[in-house]
XYZ file of C-alpha atoms in Angstrom:
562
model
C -49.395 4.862 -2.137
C -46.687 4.863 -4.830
C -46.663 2.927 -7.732
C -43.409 0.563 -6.348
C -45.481 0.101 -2.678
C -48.540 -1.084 -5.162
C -45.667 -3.632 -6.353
C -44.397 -4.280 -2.978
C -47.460 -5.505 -1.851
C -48.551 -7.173 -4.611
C -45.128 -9.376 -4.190
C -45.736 -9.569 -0.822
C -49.064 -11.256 -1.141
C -47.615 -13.528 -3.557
C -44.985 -15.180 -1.425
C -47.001 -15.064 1.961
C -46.224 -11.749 3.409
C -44.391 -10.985 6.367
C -41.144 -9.867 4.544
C -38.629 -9.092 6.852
C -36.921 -6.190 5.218
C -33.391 -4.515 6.073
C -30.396 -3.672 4.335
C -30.280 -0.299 2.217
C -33.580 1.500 2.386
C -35.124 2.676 -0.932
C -37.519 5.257 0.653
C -35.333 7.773 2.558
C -38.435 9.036 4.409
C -39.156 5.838 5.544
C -35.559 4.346 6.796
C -36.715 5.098 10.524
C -40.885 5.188 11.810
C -42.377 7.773 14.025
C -40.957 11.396 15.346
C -37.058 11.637 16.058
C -36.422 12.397 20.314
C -35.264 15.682 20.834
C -31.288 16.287 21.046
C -31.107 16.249 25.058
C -34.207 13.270 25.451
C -32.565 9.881 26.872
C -34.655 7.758 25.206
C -34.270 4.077 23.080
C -35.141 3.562 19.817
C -34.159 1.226 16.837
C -34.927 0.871 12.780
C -38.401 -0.666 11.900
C -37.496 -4.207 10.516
C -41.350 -4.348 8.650
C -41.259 -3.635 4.164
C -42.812 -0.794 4.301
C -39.871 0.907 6.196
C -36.852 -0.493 4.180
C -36.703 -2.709 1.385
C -33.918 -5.406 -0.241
C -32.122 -3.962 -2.323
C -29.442 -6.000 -4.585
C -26.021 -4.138 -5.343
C -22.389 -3.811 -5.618
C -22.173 -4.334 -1.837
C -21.794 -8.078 -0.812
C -25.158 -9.447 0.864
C -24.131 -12.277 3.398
C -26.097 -14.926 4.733
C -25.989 -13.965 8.106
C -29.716 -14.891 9.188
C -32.881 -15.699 7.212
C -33.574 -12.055 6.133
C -32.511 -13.107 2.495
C -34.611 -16.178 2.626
C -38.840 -16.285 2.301
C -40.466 -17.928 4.830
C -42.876 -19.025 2.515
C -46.577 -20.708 3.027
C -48.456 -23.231 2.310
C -51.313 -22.661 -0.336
C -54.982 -24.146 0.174
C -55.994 -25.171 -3.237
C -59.450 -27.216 -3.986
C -59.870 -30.088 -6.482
C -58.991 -28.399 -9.515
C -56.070 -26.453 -8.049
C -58.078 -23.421 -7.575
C -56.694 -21.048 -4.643
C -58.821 -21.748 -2.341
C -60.423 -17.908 -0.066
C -59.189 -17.973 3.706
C -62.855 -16.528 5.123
C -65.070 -16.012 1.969
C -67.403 -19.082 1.266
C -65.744 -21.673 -1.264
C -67.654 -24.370 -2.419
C -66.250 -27.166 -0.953
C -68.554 -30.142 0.649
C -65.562 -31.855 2.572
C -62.503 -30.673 4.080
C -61.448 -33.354 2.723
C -61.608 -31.829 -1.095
C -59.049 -29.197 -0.054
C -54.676 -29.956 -0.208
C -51.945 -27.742 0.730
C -49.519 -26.814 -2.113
C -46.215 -25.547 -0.138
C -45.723 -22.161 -1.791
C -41.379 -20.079 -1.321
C -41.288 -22.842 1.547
C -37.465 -23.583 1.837
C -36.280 -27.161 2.462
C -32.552 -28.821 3.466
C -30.798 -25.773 4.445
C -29.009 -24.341 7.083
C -27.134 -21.061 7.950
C -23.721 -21.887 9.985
C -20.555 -19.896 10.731
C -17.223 -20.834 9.690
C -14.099 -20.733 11.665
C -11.162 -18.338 11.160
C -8.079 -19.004 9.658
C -5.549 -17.529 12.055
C -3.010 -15.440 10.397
C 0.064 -14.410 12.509
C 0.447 -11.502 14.818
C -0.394 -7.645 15.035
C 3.511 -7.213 15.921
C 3.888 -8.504 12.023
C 1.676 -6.224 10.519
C 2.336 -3.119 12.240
C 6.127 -2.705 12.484
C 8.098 -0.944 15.531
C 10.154 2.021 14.732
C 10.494 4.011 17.919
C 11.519 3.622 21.263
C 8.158 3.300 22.798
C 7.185 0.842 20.931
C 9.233 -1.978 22.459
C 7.665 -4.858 23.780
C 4.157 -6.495 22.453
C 1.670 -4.654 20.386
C -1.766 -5.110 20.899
C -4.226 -3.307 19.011
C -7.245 -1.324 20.967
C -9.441 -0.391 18.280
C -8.717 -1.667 14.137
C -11.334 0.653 11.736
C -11.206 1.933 8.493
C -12.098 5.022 7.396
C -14.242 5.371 4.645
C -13.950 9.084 3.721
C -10.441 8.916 3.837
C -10.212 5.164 2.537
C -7.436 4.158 5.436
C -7.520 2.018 8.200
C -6.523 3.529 11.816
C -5.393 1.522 14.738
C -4.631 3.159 18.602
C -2.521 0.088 20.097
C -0.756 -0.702 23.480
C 2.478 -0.201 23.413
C 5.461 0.218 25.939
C 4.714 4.352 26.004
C 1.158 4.173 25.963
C -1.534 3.961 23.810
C -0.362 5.041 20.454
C -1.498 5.576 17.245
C -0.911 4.634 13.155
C -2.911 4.868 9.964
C -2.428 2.938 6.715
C -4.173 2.543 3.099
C -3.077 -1.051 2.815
C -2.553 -2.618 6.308
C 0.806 -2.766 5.235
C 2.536 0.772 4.806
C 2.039 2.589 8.429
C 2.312 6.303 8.515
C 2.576 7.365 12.525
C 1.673 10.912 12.887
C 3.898 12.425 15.739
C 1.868 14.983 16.715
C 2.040 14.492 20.743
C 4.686 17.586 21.849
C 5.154 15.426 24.937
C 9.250 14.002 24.795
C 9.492 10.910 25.288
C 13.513 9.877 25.975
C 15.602 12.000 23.684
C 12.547 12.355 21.046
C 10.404 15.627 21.109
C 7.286 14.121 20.024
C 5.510 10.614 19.486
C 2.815 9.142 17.853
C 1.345 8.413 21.804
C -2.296 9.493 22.571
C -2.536 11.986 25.991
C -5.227 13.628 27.770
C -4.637 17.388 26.436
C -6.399 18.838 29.067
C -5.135 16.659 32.085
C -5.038 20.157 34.332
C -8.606 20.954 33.812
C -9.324 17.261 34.672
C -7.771 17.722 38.227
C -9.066 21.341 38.912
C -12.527 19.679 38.094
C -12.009 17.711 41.262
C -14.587 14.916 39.784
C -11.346 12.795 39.793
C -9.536 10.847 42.315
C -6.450 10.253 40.510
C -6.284 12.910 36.984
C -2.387 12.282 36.481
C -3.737 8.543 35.867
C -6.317 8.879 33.242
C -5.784 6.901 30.107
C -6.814 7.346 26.812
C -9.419 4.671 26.046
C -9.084 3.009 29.373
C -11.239 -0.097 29.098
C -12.940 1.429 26.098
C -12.605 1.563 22.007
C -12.289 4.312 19.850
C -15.234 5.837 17.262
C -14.493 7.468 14.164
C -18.047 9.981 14.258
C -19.446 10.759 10.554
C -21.933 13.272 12.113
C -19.383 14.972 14.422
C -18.285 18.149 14.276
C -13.900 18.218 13.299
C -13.200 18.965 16.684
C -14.852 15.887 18.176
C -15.098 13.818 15.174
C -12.744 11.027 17.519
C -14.544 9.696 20.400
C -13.529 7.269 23.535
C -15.109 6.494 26.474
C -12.639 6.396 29.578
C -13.224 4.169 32.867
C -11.733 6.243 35.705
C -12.296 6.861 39.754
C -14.654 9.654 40.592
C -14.363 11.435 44.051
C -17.399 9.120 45.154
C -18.800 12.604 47.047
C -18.785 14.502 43.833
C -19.743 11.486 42.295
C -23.128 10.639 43.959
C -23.807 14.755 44.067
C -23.598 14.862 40.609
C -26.175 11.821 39.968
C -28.556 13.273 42.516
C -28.134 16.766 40.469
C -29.092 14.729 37.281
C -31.425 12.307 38.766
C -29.886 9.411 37.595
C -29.556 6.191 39.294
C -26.183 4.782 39.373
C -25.062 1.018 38.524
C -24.775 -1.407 41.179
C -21.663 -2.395 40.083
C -20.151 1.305 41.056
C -18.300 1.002 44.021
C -18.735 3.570 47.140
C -14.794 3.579 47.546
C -13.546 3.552 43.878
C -16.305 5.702 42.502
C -15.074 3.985 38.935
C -17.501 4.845 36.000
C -17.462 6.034 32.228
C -16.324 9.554 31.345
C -16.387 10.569 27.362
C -13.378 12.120 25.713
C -12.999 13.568 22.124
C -10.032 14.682 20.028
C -9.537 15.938 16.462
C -7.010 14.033 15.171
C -7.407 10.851 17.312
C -3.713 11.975 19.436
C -4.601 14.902 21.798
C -7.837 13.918 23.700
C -10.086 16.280 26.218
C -12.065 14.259 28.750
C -15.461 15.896 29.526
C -14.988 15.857 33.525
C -18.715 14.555 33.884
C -19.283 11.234 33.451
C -21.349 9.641 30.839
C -22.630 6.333 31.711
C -22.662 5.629 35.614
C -21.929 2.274 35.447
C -18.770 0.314 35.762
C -17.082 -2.258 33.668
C -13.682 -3.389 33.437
C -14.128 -5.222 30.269
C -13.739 -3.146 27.376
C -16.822 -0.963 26.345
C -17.586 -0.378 22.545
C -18.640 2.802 21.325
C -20.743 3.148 17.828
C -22.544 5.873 16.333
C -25.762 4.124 14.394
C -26.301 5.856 11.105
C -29.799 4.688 10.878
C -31.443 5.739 13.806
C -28.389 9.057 14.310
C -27.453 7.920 18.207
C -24.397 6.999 20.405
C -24.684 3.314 21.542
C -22.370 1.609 23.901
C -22.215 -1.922 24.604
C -20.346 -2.945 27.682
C -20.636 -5.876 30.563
C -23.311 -6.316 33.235
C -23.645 -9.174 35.558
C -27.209 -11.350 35.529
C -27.590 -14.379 38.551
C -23.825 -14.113 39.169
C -23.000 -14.322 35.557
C -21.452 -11.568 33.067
C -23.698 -10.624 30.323
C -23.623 -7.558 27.466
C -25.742 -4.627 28.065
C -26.641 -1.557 25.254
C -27.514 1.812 26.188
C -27.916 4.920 23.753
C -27.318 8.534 23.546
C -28.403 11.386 21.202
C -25.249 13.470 22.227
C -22.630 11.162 23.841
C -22.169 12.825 27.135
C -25.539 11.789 28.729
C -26.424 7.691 28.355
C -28.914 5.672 30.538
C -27.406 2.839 32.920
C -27.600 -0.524 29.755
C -29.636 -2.842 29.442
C -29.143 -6.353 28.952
C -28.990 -7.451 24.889
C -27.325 -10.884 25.263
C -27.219 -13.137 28.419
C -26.880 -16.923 29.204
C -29.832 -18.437 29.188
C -31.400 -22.173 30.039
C -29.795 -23.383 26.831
C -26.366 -22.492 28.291
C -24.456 -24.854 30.804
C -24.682 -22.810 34.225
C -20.952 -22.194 33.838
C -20.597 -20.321 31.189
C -20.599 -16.334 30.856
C -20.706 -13.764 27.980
C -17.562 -11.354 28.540
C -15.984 -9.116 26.121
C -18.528 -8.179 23.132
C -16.020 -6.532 19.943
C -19.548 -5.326 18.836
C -19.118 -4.492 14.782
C -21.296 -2.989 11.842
C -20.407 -5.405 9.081
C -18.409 -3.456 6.930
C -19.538 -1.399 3.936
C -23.598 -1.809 5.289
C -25.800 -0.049 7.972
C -26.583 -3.674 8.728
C -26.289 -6.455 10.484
C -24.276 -5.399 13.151
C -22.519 -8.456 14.560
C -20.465 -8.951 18.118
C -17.358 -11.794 18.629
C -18.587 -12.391 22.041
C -16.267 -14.399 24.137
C -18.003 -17.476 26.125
C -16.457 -18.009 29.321
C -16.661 -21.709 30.353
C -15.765 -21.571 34.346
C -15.045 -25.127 34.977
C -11.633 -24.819 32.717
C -11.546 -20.471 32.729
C -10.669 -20.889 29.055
C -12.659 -18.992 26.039
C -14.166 -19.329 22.535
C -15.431 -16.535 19.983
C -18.874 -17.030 19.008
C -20.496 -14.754 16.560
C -23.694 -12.924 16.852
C -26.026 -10.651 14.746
C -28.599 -8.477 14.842
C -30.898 -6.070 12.909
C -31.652 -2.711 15.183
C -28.457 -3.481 17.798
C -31.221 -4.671 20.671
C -32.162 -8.266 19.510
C -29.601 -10.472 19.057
C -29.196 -14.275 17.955
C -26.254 -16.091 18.049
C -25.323 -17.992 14.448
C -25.443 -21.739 13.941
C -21.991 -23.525 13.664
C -20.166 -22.999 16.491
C -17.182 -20.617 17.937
C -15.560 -18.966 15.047
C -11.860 -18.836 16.840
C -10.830 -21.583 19.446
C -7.764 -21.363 21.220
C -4.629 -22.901 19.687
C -3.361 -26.235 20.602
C -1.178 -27.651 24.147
C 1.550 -25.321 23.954
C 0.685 -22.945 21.940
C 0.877 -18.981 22.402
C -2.482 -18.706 22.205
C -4.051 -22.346 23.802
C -6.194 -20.983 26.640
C -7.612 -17.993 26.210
C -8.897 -15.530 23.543
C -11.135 -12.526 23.128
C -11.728 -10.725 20.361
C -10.851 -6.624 19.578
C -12.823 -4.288 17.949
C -11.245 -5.010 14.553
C -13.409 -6.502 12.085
C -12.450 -4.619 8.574
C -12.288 -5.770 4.958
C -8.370 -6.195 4.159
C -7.569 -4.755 0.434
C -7.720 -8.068 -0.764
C -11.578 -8.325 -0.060
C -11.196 -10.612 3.035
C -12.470 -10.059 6.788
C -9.902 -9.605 9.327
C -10.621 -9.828 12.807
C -7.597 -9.428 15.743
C -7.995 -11.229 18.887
C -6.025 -11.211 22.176
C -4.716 -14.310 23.657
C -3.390 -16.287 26.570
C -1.479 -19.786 26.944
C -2.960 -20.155 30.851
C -6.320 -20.095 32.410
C -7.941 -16.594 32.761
C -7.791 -16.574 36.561
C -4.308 -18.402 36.999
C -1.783 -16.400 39.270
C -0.508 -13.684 37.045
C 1.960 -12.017 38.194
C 5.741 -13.254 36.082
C 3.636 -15.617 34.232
C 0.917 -14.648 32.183
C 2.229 -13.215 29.006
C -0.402 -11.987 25.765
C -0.131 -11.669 22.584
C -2.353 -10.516 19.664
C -3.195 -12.529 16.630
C -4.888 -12.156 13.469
C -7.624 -14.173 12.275
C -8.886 -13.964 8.726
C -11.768 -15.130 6.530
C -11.983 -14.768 2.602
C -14.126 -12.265 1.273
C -17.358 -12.184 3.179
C -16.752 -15.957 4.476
C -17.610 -15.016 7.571
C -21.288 -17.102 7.578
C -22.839 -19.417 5.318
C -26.654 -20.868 3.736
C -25.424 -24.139 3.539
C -27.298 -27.285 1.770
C -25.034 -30.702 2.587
C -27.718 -32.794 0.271
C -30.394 -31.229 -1.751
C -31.829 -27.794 -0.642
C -33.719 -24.726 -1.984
C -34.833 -21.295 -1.014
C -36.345 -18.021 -2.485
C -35.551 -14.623 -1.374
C -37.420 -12.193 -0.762
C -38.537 -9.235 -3.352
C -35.271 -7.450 -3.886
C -34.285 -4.230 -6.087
C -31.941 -5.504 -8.683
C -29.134 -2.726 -8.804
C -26.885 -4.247 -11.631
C -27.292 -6.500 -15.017
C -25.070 -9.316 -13.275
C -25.951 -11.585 -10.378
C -22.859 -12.698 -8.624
C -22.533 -15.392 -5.992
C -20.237 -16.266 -3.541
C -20.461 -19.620 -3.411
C -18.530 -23.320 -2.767
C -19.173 -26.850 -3.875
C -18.070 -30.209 -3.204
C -16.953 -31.674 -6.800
C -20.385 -33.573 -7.072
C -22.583 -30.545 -5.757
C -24.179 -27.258 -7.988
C -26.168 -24.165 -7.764
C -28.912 -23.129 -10.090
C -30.525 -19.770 -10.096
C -33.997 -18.965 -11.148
C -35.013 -15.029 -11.861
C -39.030 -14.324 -11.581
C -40.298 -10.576 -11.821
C -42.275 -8.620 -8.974
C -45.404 -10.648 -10.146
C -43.729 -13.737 -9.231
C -43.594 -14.736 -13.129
C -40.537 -16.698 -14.544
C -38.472 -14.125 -16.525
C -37.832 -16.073 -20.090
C -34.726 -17.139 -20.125
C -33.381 -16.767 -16.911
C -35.380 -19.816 -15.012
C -33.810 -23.096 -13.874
C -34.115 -24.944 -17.053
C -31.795 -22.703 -18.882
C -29.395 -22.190 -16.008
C -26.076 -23.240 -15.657
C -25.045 -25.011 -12.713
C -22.097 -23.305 -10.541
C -19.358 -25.798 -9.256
C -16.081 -24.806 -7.426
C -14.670 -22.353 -5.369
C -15.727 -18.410 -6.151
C -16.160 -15.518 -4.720
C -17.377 -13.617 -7.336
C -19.183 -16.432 -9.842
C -21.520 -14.776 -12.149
C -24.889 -16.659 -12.746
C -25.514 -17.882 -16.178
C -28.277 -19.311 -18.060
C -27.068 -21.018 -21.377
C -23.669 -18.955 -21.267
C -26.073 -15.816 -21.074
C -25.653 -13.529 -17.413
C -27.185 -10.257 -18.653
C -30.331 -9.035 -16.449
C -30.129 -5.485 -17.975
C -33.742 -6.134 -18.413
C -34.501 -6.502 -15.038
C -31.844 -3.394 -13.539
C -33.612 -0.986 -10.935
C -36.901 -3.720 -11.282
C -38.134 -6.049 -8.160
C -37.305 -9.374 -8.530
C -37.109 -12.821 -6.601
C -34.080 -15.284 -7.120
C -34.988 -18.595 -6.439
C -31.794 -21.260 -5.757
C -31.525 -24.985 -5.929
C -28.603 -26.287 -4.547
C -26.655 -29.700 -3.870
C -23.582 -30.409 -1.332
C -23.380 -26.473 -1.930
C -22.259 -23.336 0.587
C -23.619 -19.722 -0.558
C -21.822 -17.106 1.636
C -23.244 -13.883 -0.033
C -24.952 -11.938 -3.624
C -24.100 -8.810 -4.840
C -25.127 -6.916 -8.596
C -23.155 -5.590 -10.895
């Protein structure tokens, strides 16, 4: 055992154990327990949430408060009559039970973690501006990410020609690279994603109609770090199988198929993979043998180095979001169910579309925008939900984060989000959402018209650890990666936060505990933590340490280190 596990455990001990641990690991050999699957075994797996396997650690990246993994659960300590600790099992010297008191010990009182609503922000038409002749019409964005090796964002979005394609550095300036040789009108190429190898498609004879596959049909599009150039793009395509070749081929592979897989349409998921994110080639075997009309989101997991997909299933009558994962992306299990209405839920309600996201610039959470059906009106809100290892999830506190707009509005029925969340350039979340002004099942045809919108948080906004009165936490042991504590943080005019530093031993650090500290009041997103003017924790840089908060008519969003 190292030196820093000798620490960890110490700490541990000190503040009650049973640290729940994610985030960044320190440990590389220890971000994932037990033997990796080999490359062609089908089989689940997730990150180990206990401290030994990954630990806090406290750095440029902002933390949110997205569940109670940055807050100790704390204990309550069993003293005797002169405050001595007093030994769980060993023999202790008291003559009544009577002689011993609890002392609460990390235990965190009056607070609360809640989401906060969107601002909505105009409409993807705005930001992404029409130039060509297949363009006309609404835009509607499939799939929003941004690229962190080449620091730009990438959107594939329905247009009048198709699903086409754009890249930017500031969500403002859109470059559209024109690499499809197909004409379209009098232009000899476009910026239009195709299926490359259409003819190989239909000479497969897996498909009933190849002349109508579509790029990305009721699925998003993956930017793969681990992918070879060639297939570095990937997409998952809903299409009709020849139901003969269709069952043959499960029987050949053993695989059950979904229930909700048609004998006549023979519709299921089929992978596809391009270099450049404009010429695709569909793999003519499918890859998940289930089917889903609501859009399916694709995700490679850094931590665990797998394919996941998150698409719809149906529980007792009612739609529900399922998870299934692959080593290699052409072979997945039928899903099963992650999030599902339960007894808490009115009967009528249903979980639809999922817009399942990493947060961005972290291996973790992962959060989805589910949209929450209610039946009885066939309208929609966008609740948010998180989760550590992608299989348990938890909606947040607070309520939907986007409603639909008001009577007469564009967008005052229904709404679902897109995979989209990103950090703009200014630091703020953007998430896009679809939208409709009449009931989800209302006769469409001439009257149902969509639009996309835009809704927006400030930086890392998204959720909050809120105290309305008086409140206080401690975190747990984190790795202090910078000589400046920074806080994201809001106040009422009559509310504060104090911050308290203690070292891996649980000891105030001089100088840095709440007597000297100065209270934070306003509006920040970046307020640096004083104590008598003072913010410098050099000291205390690459050292474990617990922050300990105190807080009045106060909302802390997120910490980073500087």
């Amino acid at each position: 055992m190292t030196l820093h596990t000798h620490r960890i455990v110490l700490a541990c001990v000190l503040c009650g154990g049973g640290l729940l641990s994610v985030g960044r690991a320190i440990d590389a050999e220890a971000d994932v327990a037990g033997p990796q699957p080999a490359p062609n075994e089908v089989k689940e797996s997730f990150p180990t949430l206990d401290f030994e396997a990954a630990k806090l650690e406290l750095d440029a990246t902002p933390m949110p408060f997205v569940d109670w993994a940055l807050v100790e659960a704390g204990n309550l300590d069993w003293v005797g009559p002169s405050g001595e600790k007093l030994p769980l099992n060993d023999p202790h010297g008291l003559s009544s039970p009577d002689e011993a008191r609890a002392v609460p010990f990390c235990l965190a009182s009056g607070i609360a973690i809640k989401t906060q609503p969107a601002e909505k922000s105009g409409l993807f038409s705005d930001m992404v501006p029409r130039e060509y002749p297949w363009e006309q019409g609404t835009l509607k964005a499939n799939t929003l990410l941004f690229d962190e090796t080449a620091q730009r964002y990438r959107v594939w979005y329905d247009c009048a020609g198709g699903l086409a394609c754009a890249e930017s550095p500031d969500l403002k300036t859109w470059e559209k690279p024109l690499l499809n040789p197909n004409a379209y009108g009098d232009r000899q190429t476009t910026n239009l994603a195709y299926i490359a190898n259409r003819d190989a498609c239909a000479a497969s004879g897996m498909f009933q109609k190849p002349e109508s596959l579509e790029v990305a049909q009721s699925g998003s599009v993956l930017l793969d770090p681990s992918a070879a150039p060639e297939e570095r793009f990937k997409t998952t395509i809903l299409a009709s199988a020849v139901p003969e070749r269709l069952w043959a081929f499960a029987e050949a592979k053993g695989k059950p198929l979904s229930s909700r897989v048609s004998p006549n349409s023979g519709n299921v998921l089929f992978p596809a993979v391009s270099a450049d994110g404009v010429a695709w080639r569909v793999i003519p075997e499918p890859n998940l043998l289930h089917d889903a009309d609501t859009q399916t989101v694709v995700a490679y997991d850094t931590r665990i180095k797998r394919y996941v997909v998150y698409t719809r299933v149906w529980e007792f009558g009612r739609r529900a979001i399922a998870r299934a994962e692959s080593a290699d992306f052409r072979d997945f299990p039928l899903p099963r169910t992650v999030l599902a209405p339960d007894a808490a839920e009115p009967p009528y309600v249903d979980y639809y579309a999922n817009a399942m996201a990493v947060y961005p610039g972290r291996s973790d959470p992962q959060l989805m925008f589910v949209l929450a059906y209610d039946r009885r009106v066939e309208s929609s809100v966008i609740r948010a939900a998180s989760s550590r290892d992608g299989v348990l999830w938890h909606f947040t506190p607070g309520g939907p984060v986007l409603r639909p707009g008001g009577a007469g509005a564009w967008d005052s029925h229904f709404v679902v989000a897109v995979p989209s969340f990103v950090r703009a350039p200014d630091g703020g979340m953007l998430l896009l959402y679809n939208a409709y002004s009449l009931p989800h099942k209302f006769p469409r045809h001439g009257f149902v018209e969509a639009n996309q919108g835009i809704a927006r948080w400030k930086a890392d906004r998204l959720f909050a650890l809120e105290a309305e009165e008086e409140g206080s936490f401690t975190t747990p042991v984190l790795r202090l990666r910078g000589a400046k504590l920074l806080l994201n943080a809001q106040t009422t005019r009559t509310g504060e936060i104090r911050v308290e530093v203690r070292d891996h031993e649980f000891q105030p650090v001089p100088g840095r505990t709440f007597a000297e500290a100065d209270p934070f009041t306003g509006d920040d997103t970046s307020a640096v933590a004083t104590w008598t003017g003072e913010s410098d924790l050099g000291a205390m840089r690459d050292e474990f340490v617990y922050l300990r908060f105190q807080m009045r008519s106060a909302k802390l969003f997120a910490l980073r280190a500087e």
